Tab-separated table of C-alpha atoms and ligand atoms in Angstrom:
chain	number	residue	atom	x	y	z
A	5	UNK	CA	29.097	-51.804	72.473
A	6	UNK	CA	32.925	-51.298	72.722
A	7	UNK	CA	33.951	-47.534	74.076
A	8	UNK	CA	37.093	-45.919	74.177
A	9	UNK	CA	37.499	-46.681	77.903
A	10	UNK	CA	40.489	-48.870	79.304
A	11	UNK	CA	41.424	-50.320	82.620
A	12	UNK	CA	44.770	-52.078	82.966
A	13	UNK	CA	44.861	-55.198	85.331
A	14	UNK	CA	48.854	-55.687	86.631
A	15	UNK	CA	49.450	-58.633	88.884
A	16	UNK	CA	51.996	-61.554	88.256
A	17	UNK	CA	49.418	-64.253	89.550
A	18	UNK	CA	46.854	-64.827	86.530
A	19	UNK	CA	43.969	-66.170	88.419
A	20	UNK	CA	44.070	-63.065	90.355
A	21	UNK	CA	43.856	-61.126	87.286
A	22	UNK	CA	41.031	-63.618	85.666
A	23	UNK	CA	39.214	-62.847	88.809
A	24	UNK	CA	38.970	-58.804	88.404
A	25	UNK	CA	38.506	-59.516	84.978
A	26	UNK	CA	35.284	-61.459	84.962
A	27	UNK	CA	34.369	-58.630	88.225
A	28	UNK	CA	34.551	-56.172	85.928
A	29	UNK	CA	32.835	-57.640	83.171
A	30	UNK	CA	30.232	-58.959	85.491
A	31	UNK	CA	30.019	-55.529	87.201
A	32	UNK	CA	29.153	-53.032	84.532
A	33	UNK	CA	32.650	-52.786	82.034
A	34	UNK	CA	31.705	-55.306	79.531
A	35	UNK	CA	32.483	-52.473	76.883
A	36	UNK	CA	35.332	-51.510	77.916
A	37	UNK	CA	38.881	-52.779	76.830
A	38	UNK	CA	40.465	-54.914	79.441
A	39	UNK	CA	44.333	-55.185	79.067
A	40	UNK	CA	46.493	-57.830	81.313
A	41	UNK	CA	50.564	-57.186	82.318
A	42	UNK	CA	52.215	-58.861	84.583
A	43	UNK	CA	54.921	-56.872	85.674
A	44	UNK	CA	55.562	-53.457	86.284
A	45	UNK	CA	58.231	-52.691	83.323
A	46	UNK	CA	55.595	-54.011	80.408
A	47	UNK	CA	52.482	-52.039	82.694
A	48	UNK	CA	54.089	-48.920	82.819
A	49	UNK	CA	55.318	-49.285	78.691
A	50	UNK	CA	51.598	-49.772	78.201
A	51	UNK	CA	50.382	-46.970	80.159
A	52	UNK	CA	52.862	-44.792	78.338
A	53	UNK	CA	51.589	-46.102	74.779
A	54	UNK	CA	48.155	-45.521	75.458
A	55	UNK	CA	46.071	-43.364	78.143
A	56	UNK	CA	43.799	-45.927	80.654
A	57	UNK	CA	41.490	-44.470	82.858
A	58	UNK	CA	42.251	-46.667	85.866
A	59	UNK	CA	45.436	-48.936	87.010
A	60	UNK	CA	44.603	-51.985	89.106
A	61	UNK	CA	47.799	-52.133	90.648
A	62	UNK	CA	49.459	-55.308	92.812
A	63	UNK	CA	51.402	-54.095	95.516
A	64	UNK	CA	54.194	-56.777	95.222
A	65	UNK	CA	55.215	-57.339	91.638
A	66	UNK	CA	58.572	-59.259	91.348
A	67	UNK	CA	61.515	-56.472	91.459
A	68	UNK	CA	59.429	-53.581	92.161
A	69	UNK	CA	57.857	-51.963	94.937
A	70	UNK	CA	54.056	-50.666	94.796
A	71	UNK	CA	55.297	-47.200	95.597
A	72	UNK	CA	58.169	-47.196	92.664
A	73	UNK	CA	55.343	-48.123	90.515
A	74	UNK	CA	52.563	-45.727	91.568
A	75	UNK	CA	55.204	-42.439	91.319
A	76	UNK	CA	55.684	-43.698	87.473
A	77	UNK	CA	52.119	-43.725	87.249
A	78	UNK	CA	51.656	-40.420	88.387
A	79	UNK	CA	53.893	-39.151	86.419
A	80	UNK	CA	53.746	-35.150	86.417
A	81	UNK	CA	49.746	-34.942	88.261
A	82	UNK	CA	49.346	-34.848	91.635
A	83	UNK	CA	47.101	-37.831	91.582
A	84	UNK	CA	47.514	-41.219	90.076
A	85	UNK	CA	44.509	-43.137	88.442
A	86	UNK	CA	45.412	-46.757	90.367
A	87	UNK	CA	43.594	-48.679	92.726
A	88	UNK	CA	46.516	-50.235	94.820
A	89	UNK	CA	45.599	-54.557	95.891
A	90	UNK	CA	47.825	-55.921	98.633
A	91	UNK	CA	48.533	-59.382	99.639
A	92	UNK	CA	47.832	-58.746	103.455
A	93	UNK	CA	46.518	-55.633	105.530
A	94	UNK	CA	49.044	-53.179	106.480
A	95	UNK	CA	47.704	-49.437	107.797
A	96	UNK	CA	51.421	-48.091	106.832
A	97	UNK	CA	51.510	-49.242	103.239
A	98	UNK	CA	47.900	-48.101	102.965
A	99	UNK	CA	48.959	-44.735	104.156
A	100	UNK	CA	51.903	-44.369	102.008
A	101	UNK	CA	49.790	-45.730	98.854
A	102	UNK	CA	47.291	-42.575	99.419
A	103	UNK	CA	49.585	-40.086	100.323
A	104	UNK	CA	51.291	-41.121	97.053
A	105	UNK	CA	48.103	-40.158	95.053
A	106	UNK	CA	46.618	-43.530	94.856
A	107	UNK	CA	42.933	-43.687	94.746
A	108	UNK	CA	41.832	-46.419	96.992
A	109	UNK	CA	43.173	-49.429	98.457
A	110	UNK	CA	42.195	-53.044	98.720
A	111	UNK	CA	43.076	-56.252	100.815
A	112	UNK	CA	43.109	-59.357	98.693
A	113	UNK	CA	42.553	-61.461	102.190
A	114	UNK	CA	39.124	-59.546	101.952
A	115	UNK	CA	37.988	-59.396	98.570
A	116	UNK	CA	34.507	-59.280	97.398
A	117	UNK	CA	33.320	-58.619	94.401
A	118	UNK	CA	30.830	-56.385	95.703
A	119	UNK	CA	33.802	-53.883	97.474
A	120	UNK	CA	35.592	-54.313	94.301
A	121	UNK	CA	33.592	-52.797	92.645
A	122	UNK	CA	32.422	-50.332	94.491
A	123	UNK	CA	36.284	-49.347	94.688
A	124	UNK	CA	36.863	-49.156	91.251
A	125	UNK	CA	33.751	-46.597	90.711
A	126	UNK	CA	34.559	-44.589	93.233
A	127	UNK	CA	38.453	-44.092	92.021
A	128	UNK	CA	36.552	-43.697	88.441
A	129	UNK	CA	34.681	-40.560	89.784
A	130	UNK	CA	37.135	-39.558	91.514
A	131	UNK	CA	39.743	-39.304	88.935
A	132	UNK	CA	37.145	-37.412	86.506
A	133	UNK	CA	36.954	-34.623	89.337
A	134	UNK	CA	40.679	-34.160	89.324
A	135	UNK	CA	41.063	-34.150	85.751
A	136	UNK	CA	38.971	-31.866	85.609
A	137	UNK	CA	40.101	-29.786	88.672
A	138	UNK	CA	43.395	-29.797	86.815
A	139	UNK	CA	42.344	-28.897	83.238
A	140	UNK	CA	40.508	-25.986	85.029
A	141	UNK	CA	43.577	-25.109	86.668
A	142	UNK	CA	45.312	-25.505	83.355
A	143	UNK	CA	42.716	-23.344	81.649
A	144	UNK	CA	43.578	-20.508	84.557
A	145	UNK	CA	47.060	-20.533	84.073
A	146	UNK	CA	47.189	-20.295	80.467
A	147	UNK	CA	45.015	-17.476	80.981
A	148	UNK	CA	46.663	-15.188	83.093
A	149	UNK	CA	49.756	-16.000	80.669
A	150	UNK	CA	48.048	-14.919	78.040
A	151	UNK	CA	47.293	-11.390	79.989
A	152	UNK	CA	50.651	-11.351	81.443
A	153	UNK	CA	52.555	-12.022	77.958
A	154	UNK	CA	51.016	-12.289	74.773
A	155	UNK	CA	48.437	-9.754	75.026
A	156	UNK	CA	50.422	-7.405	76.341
A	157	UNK	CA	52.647	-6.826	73.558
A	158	UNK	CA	49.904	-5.932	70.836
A	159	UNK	CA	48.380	-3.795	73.784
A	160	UNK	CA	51.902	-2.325	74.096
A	161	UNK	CA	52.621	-1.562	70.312
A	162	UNK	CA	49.217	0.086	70.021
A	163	UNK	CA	49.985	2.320	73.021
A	164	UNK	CA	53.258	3.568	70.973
A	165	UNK	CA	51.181	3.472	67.118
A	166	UNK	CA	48.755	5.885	68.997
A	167	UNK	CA	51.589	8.326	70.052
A	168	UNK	CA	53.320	8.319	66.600
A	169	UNK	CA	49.740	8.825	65.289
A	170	UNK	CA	48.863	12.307	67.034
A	171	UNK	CA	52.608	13.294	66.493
A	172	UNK	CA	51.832	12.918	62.546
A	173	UNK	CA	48.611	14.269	63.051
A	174	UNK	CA	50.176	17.330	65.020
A	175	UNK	CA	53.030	17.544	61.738
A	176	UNK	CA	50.092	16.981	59.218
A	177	UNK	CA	52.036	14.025	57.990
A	178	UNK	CA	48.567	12.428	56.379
A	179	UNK	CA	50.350	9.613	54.466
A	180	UNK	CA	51.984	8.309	57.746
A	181	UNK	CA	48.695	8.241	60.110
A	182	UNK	CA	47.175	5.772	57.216
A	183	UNK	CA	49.905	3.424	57.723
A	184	UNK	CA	50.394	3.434	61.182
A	185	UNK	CA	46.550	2.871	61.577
A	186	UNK	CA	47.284	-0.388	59.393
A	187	UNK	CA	49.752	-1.331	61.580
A	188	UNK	CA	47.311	-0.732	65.280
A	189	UNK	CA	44.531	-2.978	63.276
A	190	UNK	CA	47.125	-5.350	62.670
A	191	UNK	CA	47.702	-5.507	66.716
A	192	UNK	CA	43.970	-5.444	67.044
A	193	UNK	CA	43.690	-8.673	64.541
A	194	UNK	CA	46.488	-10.362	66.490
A	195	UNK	CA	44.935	-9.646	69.885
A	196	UNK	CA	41.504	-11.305	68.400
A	197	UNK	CA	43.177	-14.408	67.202
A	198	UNK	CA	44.782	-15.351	70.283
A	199	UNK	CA	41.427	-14.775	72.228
A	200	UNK	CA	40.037	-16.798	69.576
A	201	UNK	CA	42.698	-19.876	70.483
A	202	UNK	CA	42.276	-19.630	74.303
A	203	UNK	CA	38.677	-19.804	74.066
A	204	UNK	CA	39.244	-22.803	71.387
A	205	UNK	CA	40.954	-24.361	73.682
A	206	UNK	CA	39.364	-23.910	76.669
A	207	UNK	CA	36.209	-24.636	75.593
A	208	UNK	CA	37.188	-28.067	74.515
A	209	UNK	CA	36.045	-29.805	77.706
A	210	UNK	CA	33.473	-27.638	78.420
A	211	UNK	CA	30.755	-29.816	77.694
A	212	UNK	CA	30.508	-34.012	77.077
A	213	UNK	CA	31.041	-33.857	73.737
A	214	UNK	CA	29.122	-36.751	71.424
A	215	UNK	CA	31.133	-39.601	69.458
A	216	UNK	CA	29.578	-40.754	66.196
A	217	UNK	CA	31.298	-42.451	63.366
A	218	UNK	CA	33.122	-39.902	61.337
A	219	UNK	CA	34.106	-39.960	57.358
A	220	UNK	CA	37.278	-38.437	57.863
A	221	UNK	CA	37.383	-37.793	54.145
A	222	UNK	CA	34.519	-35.457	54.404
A	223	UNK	CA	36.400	-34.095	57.329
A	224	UNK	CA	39.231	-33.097	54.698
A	225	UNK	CA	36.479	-31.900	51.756
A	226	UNK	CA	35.710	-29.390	54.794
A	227	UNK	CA	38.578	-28.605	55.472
A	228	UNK	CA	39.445	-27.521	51.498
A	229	UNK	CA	36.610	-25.178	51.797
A	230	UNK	CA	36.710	-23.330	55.107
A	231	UNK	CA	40.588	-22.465	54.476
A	232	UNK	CA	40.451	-22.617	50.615
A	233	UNK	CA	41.191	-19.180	50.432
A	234	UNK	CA	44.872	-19.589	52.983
A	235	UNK	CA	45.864	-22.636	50.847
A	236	UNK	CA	45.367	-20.707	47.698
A	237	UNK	CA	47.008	-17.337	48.802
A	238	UNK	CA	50.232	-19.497	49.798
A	239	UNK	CA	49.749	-21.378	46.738
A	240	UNK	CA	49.761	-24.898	48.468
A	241	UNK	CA	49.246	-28.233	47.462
A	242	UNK	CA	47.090	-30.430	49.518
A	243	UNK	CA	46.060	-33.766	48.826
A	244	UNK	CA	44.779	-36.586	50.534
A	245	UNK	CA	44.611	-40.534	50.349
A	246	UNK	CA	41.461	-42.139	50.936
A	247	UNK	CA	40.718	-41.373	54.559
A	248	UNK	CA	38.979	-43.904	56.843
A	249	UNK	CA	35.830	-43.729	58.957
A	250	UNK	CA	37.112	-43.214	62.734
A	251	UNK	CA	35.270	-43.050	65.880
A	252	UNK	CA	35.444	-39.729	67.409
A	253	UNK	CA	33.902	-35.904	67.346
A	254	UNK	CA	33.507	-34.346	63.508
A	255	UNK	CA	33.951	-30.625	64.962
A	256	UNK	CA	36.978	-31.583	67.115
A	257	UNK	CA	38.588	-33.733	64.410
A	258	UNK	CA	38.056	-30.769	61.522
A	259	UNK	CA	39.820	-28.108	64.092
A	260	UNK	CA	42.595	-31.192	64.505
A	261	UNK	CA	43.269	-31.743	60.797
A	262	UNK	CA	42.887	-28.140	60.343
A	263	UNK	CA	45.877	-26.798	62.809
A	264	UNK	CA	48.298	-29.598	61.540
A	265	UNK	CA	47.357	-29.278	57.664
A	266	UNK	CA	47.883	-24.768	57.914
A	267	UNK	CA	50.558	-25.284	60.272
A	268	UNK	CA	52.427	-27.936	57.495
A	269	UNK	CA	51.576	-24.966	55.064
A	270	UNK	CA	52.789	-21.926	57.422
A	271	UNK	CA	56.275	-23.350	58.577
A	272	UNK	CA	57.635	-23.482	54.999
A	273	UNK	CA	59.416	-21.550	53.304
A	274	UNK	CA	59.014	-23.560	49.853
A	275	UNK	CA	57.481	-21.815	46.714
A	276	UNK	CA	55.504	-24.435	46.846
A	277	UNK	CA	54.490	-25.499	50.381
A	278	UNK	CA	53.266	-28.982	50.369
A	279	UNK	CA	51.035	-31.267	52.438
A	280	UNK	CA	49.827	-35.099	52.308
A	281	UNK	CA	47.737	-36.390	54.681
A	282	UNK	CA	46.922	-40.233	54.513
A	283	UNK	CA	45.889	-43.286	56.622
A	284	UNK	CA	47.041	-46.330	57.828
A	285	UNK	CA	45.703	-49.143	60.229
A	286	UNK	CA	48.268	-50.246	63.139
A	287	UNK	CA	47.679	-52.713	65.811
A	288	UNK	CA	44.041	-52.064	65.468
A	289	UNK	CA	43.475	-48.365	65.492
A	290	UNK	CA	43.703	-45.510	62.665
A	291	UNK	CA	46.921	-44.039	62.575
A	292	UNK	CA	46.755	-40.596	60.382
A	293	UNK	CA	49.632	-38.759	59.155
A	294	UNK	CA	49.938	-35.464	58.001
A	295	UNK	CA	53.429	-34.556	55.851
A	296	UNK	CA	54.760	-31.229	54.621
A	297	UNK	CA	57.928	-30.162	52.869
A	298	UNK	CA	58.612	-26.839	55.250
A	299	UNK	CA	61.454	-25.781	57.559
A	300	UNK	CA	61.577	-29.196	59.725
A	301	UNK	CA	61.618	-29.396	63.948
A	302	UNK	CA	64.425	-29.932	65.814
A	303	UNK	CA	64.349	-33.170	67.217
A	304	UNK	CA	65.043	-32.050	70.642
A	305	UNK	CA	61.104	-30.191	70.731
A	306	UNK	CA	59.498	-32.937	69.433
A	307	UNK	CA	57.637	-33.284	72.949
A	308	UNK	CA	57.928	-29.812	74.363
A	309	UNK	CA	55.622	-28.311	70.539
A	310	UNK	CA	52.937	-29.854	72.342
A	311	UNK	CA	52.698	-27.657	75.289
A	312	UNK	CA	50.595	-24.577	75.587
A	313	UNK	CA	52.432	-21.449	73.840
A	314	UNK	CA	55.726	-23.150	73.253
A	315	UNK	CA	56.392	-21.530	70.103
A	316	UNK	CA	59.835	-22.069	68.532
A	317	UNK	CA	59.391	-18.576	66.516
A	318	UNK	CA	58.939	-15.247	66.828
A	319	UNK	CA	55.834	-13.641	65.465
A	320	UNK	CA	58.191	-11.632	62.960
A	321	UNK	CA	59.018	-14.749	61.918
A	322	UNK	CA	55.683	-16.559	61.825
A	323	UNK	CA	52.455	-15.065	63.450
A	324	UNK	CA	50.861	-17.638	65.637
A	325	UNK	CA	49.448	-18.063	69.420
A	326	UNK	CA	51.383	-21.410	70.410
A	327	UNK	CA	48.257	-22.992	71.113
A	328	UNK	CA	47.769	-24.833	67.771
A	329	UNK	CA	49.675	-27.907	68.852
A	330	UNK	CA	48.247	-28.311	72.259
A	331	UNK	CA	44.755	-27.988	71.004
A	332	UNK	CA	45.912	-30.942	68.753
A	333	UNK	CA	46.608	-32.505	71.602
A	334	UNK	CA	44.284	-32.030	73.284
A	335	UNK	CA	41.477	-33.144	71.147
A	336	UNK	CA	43.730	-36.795	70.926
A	337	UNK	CA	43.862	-37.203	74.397
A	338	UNK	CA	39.845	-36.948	74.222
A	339	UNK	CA	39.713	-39.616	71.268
A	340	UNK	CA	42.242	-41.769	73.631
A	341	UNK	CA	44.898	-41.675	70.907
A	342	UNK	CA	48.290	-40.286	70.573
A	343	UNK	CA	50.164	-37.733	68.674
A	344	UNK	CA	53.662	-37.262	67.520
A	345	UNK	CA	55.552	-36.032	65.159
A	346	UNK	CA	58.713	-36.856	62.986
A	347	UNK	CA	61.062	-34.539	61.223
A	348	UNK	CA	64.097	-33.389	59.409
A	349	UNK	CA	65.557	-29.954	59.335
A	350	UNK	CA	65.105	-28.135	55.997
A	351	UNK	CA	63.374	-31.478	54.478
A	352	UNK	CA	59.900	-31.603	55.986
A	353	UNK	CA	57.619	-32.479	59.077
A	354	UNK	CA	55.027	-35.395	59.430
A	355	UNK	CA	52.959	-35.191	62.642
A	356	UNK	CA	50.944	-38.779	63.198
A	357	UNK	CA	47.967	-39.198	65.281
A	358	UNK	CA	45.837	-42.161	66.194
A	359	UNK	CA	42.055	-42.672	66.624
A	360	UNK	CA	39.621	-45.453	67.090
A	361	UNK	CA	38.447	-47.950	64.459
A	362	UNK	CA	34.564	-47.954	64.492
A	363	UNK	CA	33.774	-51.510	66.364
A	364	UNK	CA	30.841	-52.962	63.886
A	365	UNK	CA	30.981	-53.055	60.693
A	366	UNK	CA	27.090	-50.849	60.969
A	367	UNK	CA	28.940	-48.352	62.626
A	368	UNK	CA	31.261	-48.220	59.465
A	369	UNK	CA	28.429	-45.682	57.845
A	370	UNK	CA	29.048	-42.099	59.438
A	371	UNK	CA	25.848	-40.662	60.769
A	372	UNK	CA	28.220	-37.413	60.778
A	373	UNK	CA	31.397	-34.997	59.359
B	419	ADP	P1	51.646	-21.589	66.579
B	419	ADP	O1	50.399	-20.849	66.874
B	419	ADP	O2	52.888	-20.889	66.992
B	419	ADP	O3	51.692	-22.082	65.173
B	419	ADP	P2	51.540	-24.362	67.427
B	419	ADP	O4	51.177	-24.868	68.775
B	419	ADP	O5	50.652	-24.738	66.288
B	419	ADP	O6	51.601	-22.799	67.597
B	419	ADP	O7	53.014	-24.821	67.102
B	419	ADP	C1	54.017	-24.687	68.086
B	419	ADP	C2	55.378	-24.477	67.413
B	419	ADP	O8	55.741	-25.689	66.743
B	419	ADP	C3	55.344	-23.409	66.332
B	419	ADP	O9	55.647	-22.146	66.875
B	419	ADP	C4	56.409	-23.890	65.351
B	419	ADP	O10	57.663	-23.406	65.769
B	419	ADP	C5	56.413	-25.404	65.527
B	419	ADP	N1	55.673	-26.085	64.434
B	419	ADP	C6	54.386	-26.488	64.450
B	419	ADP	N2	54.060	-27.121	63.319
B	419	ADP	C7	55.169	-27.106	62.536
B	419	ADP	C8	55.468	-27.639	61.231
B	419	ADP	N3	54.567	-28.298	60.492
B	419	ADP	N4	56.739	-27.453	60.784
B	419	ADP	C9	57.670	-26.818	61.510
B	419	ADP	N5	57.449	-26.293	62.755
B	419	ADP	C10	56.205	-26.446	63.267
């Protein structure tokens, strides 16, 4: 059976790249999705399109060097998931290719199928480790931001509420001390719901989560009910087109659908705030789209939304924790698909997001949602 895992094969001689082809397949990777380039300029557009665990890189591709290539690849992590394959034996390119975050190295003068393999398994484990040394890291740094900043203002404001309180207590000013006490559980409530998103999104690679088909349709009927009560205080409109079955995690995908469809309903400033979510299928995966009529992004955050607590308002404005987006994200990057968004000013945002089309036709009947 197919899974979401990819390895990209770039070398400009194809019976080179036959040859790690059938290795692989031979070796254990029948399932997964084998993609060909063969030069750097399409690889790298293809890496950038879609996430691949592993990069079987040739050294020598016509009009770039190995090491141009393998900085691109590495883009902002200090490792790079490629397994470098040079024409002849050189310790000083081998050196360079490491110290330059590559994962192994291989001699094509001594290939065996046998060290192949083994090289591409070992880069494999390896590059789990570091993703997950670096999502821990992640996890740690958002942390202590969230002590350093966020909290710290509601801690703040309840610090100053308390001392306003015993002054009105002191004056006997009664009516006050039942306000301001609204306003310290408000801090209280605020405090809880960011905990609530750290620990959301945290705990999203805590464990190996399971992938099952999923009726994303009965992802959206849940939806309606656990935040019925939000869409009708706003007085919202939210409708759907027939949603597909997708490959992927029900909880995950309800908390995705979920941010984007409250966020479409939060950001507006319409009497009626409006969102459409619907489905269609593009170069072979499910490409989702969720549409509202509110205040609109300016095109120059259309990447930087997605980072952890980028938030482009204040909480006067709109309350929120800035982790909405990147849990989004998040929980894509786990599904191998991609998110984006589109968007005019005033008129209305439409984030897309793309997920896996069930391979067999049994799989078509969700076992869960
Ligand atoms: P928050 O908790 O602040 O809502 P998000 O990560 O969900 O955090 O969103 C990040 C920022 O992106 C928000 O602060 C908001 O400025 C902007 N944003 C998100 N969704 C929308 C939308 N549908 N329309 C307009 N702006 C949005």
């Amino acid at each position: 059976m197919r899974n979401n895992n990819r390895i990209l094969i770039v070398d400009d001689t194809e019976t080179d790249r036959e040859m790690y082809r059938r290795c692989l397949e031979k070796g254990g990777f029948a399932g997964w999705t084998i993609v060909e380039s063969e030069d750097g300029a399409d690889a790298l557009a293809q890496y950038r399109a879609v996430a691949f665990d592993l990069v079987l890189l040739d050294y020598s591709l016509p009009g770039r060097t190995g090491i141009d290539l393998l900085k691109d690849f590495r883009e902002d992590q200090d490792y790079a998931p490629v397994v470098i394959i040079t024409g002849q034996g050189n310790e000083g390119v081998a050196i360079d290719c490491m110290k330059n975050g590559a994962q192994d190295y291989l001699v094509k003068g001594e290939f065996s199928a046998e060290s192949f393999l083994h090289a591409v398994r070992n880069a494999l484990e390896r590059i789990e480790m570091q993703k997950k040394i670096a999502r821990q890291y992640e996890s740690l740094k958002n942390f202590s931001h969230v002590l350093a900043h966020d909290l710290k203002a509601p801690i703040k404001r309840m610090y100053s509420l308390s001392d306003i309180i015993s002054d009105s207590v002191e004056r006997k000013q009664y009516e006050t001390v039942d306000r301001f006490f609204g306003e310290v559980r408000k801090s209280a409530v605020l405090m809880d719901e960011l905990i609530d998103a750290l620990n959301a999104y945290n705990s999203l690679d805590a464990a190996d989560v399971a992938f099952d088909c999923v009726d994303m349709q009965t992802v959206f009927g849940n939806l309606m009910s656990i935040a019925g009560t939000e869409i009708e205080e706003k007085r919202a409109k939210v409708t759907c087109d027939g949603l597909p079955v997708v490959r992927g995690n029900a909880a995950q995908l309800t908390q995705l659908l979920q941010n984007l469809v409250l966020n479409g309903i939060k950001y507006s400033r319409s009497d009626v705030p409006t969102v459409h979510v619907a489905a269609a299928q593009v170069d072979g995966e499910w490409r989702i789209s969720v549409r509202d009529n509110g205040i609109g992004i300016d095109c120059q955050y259309f990447r930087r939304i997605f980072e952890p607590f980028k938030r482009l308002h204040g909480s006067d404005e709109f309350s929120g924790s800035g982790l909405g987006l990147a849990t989004c994200k998040r929980i894509v990057d786990a599904h191998g698909g991609r998110i984006w968004c589109e968007s005019d000013l005033g008129v209305g945002t439409t984030f897309h997001f793309t997920l896996p089309v069930p391979e067999r036709a049994a799989e078509e009947k969700p076992l869960v949602a």
